[in-house]
PDB file of C-alpha atoms in Angstrom:
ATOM      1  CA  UNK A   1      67.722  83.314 124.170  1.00 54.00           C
ATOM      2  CA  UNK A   2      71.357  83.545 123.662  1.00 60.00           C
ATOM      3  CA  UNK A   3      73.002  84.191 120.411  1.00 70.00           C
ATOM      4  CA  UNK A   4      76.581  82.986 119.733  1.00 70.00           C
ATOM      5  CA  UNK A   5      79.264  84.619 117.809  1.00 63.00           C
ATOM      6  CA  UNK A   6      80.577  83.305 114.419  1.00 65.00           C
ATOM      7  CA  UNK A   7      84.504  83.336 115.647  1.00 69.00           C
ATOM      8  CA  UNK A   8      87.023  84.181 112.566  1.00 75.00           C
ATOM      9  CA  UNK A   9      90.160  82.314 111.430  1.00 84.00           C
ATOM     10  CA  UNK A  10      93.024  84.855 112.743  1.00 88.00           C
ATOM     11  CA  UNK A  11      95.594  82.545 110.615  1.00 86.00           C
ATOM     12  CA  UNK A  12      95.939  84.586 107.662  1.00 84.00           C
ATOM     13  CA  UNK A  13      97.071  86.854 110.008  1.00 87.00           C
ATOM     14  CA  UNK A  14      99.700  84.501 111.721  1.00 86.00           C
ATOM     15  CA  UNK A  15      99.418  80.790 111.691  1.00 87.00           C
ATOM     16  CA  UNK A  16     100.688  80.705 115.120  1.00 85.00           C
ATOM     17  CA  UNK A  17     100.923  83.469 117.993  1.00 83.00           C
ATOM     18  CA  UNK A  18     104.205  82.617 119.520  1.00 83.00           C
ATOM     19  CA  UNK A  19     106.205  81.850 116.143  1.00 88.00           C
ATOM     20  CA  UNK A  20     104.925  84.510 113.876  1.00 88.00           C
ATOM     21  CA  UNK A  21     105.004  86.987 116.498  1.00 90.00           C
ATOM     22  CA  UNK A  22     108.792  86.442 116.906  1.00 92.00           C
ATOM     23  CA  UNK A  23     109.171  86.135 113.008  1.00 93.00           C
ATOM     24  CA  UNK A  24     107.696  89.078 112.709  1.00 93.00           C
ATOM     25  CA  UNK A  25     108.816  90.575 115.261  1.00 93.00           C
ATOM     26  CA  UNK A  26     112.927  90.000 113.996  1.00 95.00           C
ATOM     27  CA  UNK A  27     112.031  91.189 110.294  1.00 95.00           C
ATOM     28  CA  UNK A  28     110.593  94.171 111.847  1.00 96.00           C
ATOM     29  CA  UNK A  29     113.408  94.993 113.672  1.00 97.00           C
ATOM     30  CA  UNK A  30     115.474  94.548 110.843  1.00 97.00           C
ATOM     31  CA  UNK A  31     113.450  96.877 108.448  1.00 97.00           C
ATOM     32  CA  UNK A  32     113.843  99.814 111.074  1.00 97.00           C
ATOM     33  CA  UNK A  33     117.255  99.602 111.435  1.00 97.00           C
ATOM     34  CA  UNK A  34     117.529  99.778 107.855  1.00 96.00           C
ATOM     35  CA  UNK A  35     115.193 102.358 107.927  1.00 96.00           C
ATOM     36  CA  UNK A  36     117.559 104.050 111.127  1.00 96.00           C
ATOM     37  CA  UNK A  37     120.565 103.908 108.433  1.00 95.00           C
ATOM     38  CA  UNK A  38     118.742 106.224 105.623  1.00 93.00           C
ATOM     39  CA  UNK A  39     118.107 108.975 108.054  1.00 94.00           C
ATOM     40  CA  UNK A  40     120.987 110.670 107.036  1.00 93.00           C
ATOM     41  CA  UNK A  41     120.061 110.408 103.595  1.00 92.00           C
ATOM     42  CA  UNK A  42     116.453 112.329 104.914  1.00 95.00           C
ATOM     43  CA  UNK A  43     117.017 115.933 102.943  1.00 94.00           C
ATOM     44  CA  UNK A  44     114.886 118.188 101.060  1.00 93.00           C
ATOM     45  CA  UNK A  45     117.131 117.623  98.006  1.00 93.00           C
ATOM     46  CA  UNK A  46     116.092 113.710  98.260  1.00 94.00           C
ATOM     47  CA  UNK A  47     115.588 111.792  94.447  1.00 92.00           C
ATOM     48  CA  UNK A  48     111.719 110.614  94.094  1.00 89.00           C
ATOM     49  CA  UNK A  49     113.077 107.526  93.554  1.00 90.00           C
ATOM     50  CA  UNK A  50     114.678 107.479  97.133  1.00 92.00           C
ATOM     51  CA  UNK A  51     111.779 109.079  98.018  1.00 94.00           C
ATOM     52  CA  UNK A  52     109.956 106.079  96.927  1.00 93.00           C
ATOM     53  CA  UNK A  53     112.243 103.446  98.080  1.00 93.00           C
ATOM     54  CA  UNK A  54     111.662 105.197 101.491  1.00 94.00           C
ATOM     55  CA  UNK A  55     107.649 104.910 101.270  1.00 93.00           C
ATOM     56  CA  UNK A  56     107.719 101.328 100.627  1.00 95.00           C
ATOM     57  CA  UNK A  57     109.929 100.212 103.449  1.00 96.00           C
ATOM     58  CA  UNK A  58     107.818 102.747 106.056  1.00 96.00           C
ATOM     59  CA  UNK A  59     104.467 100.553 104.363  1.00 96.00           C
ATOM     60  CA  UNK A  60     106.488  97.218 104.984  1.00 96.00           C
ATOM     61  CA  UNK A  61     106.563  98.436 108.578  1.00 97.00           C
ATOM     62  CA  UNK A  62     103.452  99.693 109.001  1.00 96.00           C
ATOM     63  CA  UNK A  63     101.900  96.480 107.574  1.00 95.00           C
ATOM     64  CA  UNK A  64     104.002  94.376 109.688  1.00 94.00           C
ATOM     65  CA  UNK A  65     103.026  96.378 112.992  1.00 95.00           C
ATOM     66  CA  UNK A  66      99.476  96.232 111.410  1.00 95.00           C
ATOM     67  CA  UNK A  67      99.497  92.978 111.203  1.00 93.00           C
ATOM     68  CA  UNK A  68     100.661  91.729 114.821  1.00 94.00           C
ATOM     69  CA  UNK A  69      98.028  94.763 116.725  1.00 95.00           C
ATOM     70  CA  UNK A  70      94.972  93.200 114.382  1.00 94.00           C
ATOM     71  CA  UNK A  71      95.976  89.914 115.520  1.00 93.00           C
ATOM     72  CA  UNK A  72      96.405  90.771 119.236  1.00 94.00           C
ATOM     73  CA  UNK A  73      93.493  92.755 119.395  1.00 94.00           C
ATOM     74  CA  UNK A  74      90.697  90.462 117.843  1.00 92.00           C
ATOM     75  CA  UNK A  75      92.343  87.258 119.528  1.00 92.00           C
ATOM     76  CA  UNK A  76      91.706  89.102 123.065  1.00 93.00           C
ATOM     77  CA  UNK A  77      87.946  90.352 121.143  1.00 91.00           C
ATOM     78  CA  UNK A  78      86.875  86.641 120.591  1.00 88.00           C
ATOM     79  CA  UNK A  79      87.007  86.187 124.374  1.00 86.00           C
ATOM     80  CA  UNK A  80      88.249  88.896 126.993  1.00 90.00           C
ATOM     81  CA  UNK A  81      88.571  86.494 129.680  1.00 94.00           C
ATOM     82  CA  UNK A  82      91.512  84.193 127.616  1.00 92.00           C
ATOM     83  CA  UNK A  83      95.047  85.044 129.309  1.00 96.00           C
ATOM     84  CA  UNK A  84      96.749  83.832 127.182  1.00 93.00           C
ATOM     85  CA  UNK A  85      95.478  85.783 124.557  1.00 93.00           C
ATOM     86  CA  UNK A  86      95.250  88.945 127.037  1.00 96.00           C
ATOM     87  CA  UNK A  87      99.449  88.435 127.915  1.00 95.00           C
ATOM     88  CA  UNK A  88     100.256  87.768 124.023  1.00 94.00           C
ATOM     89  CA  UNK A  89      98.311  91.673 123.311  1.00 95.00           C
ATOM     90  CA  UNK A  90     100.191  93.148 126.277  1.00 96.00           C
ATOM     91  CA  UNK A  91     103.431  91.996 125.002  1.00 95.00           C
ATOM     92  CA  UNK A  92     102.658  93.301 120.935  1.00 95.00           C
ATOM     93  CA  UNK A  93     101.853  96.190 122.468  1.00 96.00           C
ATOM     94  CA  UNK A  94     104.913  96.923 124.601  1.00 96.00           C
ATOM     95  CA  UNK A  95     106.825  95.854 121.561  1.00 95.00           C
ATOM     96  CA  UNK A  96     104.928  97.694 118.798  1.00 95.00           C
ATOM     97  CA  UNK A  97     105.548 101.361 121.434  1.00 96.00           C
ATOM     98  CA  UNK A  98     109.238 100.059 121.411  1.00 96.00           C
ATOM     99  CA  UNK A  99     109.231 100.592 117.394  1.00 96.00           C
ATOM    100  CA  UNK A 100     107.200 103.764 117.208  1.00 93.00           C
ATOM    101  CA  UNK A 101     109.857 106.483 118.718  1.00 95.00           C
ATOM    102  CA  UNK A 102     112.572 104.509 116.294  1.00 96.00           C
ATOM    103  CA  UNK A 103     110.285 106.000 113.230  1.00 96.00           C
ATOM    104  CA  UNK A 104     109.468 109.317 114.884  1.00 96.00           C
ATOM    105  CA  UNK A 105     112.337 111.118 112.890  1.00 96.00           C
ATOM    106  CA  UNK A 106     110.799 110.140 109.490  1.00 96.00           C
ATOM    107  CA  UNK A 107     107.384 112.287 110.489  1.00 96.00           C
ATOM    108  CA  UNK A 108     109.911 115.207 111.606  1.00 96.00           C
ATOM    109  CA  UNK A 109     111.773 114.740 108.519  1.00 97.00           C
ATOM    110  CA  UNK A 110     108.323 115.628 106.291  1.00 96.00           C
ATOM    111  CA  UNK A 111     107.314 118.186 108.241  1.00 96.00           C
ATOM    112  CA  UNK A 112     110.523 120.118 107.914  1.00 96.00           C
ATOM    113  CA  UNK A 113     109.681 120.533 104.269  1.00 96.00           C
ATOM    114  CA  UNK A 114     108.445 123.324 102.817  1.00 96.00           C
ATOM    115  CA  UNK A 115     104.881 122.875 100.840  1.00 96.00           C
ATOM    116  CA  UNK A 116     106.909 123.160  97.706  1.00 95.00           C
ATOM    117  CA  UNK A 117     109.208 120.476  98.257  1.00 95.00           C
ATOM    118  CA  UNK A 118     106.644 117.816  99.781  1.00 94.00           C
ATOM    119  CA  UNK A 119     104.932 118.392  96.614  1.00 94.00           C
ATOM    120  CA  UNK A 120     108.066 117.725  94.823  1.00 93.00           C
ATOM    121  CA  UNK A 121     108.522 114.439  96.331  1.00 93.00           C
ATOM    122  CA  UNK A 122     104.542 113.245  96.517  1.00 90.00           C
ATOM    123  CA  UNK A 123     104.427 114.272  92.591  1.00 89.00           C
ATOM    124  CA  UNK A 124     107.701 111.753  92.188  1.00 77.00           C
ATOM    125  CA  UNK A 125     106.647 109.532  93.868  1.00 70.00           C
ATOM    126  CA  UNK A 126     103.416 109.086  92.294  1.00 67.00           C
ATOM    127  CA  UNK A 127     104.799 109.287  88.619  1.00 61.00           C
ATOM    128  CA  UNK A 128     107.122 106.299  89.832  1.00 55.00           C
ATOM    129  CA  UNK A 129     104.933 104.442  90.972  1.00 56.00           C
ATOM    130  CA  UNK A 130     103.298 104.743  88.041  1.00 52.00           C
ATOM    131  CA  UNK A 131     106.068 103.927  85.791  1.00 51.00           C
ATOM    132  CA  UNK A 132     106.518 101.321  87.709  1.00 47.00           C
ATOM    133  CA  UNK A 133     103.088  99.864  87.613  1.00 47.00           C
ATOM    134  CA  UNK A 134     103.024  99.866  83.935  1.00 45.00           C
ATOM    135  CA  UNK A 135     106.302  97.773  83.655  1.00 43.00           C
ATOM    136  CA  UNK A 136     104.171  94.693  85.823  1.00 33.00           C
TER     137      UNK A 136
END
């Protein structure tokens, strides 16, 4: 007896491979060369609100990269023998390890900081974003 699969709708992901994967690609190339720019602006001495600015557009990128790997990943799941769908993960994934090094020097960045000022910043940050919350 043979049991079938319910297959999922991979559109709220991206309503089409080939488009939203170069859409998505484009913005995300844009958001780490903006990201690129602030790295001299990376110092211990950094505002919370900077600070903050800085979190969001890393979590815009991460989301982004999120986004096309899911998408990659359970197109191949739903059926390991599609090429098309194997060739469309093998190019997010030579794209996505393009991006990664580019964001390396924000990880270096954090871990040059003392205990004291990480704390600093993470305490900021919080309080900010819960100012900002309450203004919504």
């Amino acid at each position: 007896m043979s049991s079938v699969l319910p297959s999922w709708n991979l559109k709220d992901l991206l309503r089409h491979p080939t488009k939203g994967f170069q859409q998505i690609q484009t913005e995300l190339e844009s958001k780490v060369t903006s990201l690129e720019e602030q790295r001299s602006c990376l110092s211990s001495g950094i505002s919370s609100q900077n600070f903050q600015r800085l979190l969001k557009q890393i979590e815009d990128i991460a989301e982004s990269m999120n986004i096309l790997g899911a998408y990659a990943f359970l197109w191949v799941a739903e059926s390991t023998k599609n090429q098309t769908a194997r060739a469309f993960e093998h190019q997010v994934q030579n794209r996505l390890a393009q991006f990664s090094p580019r964001l390396l020097f924000v990880d270096l960045w954090w871990q040059s900081l003392t205990t004291k000022q990480a704390r600093r910043l993470s305490l900021g940050a919080r309080s900010e974003e819960r100012r900002v919350g309450k203004e919504c």
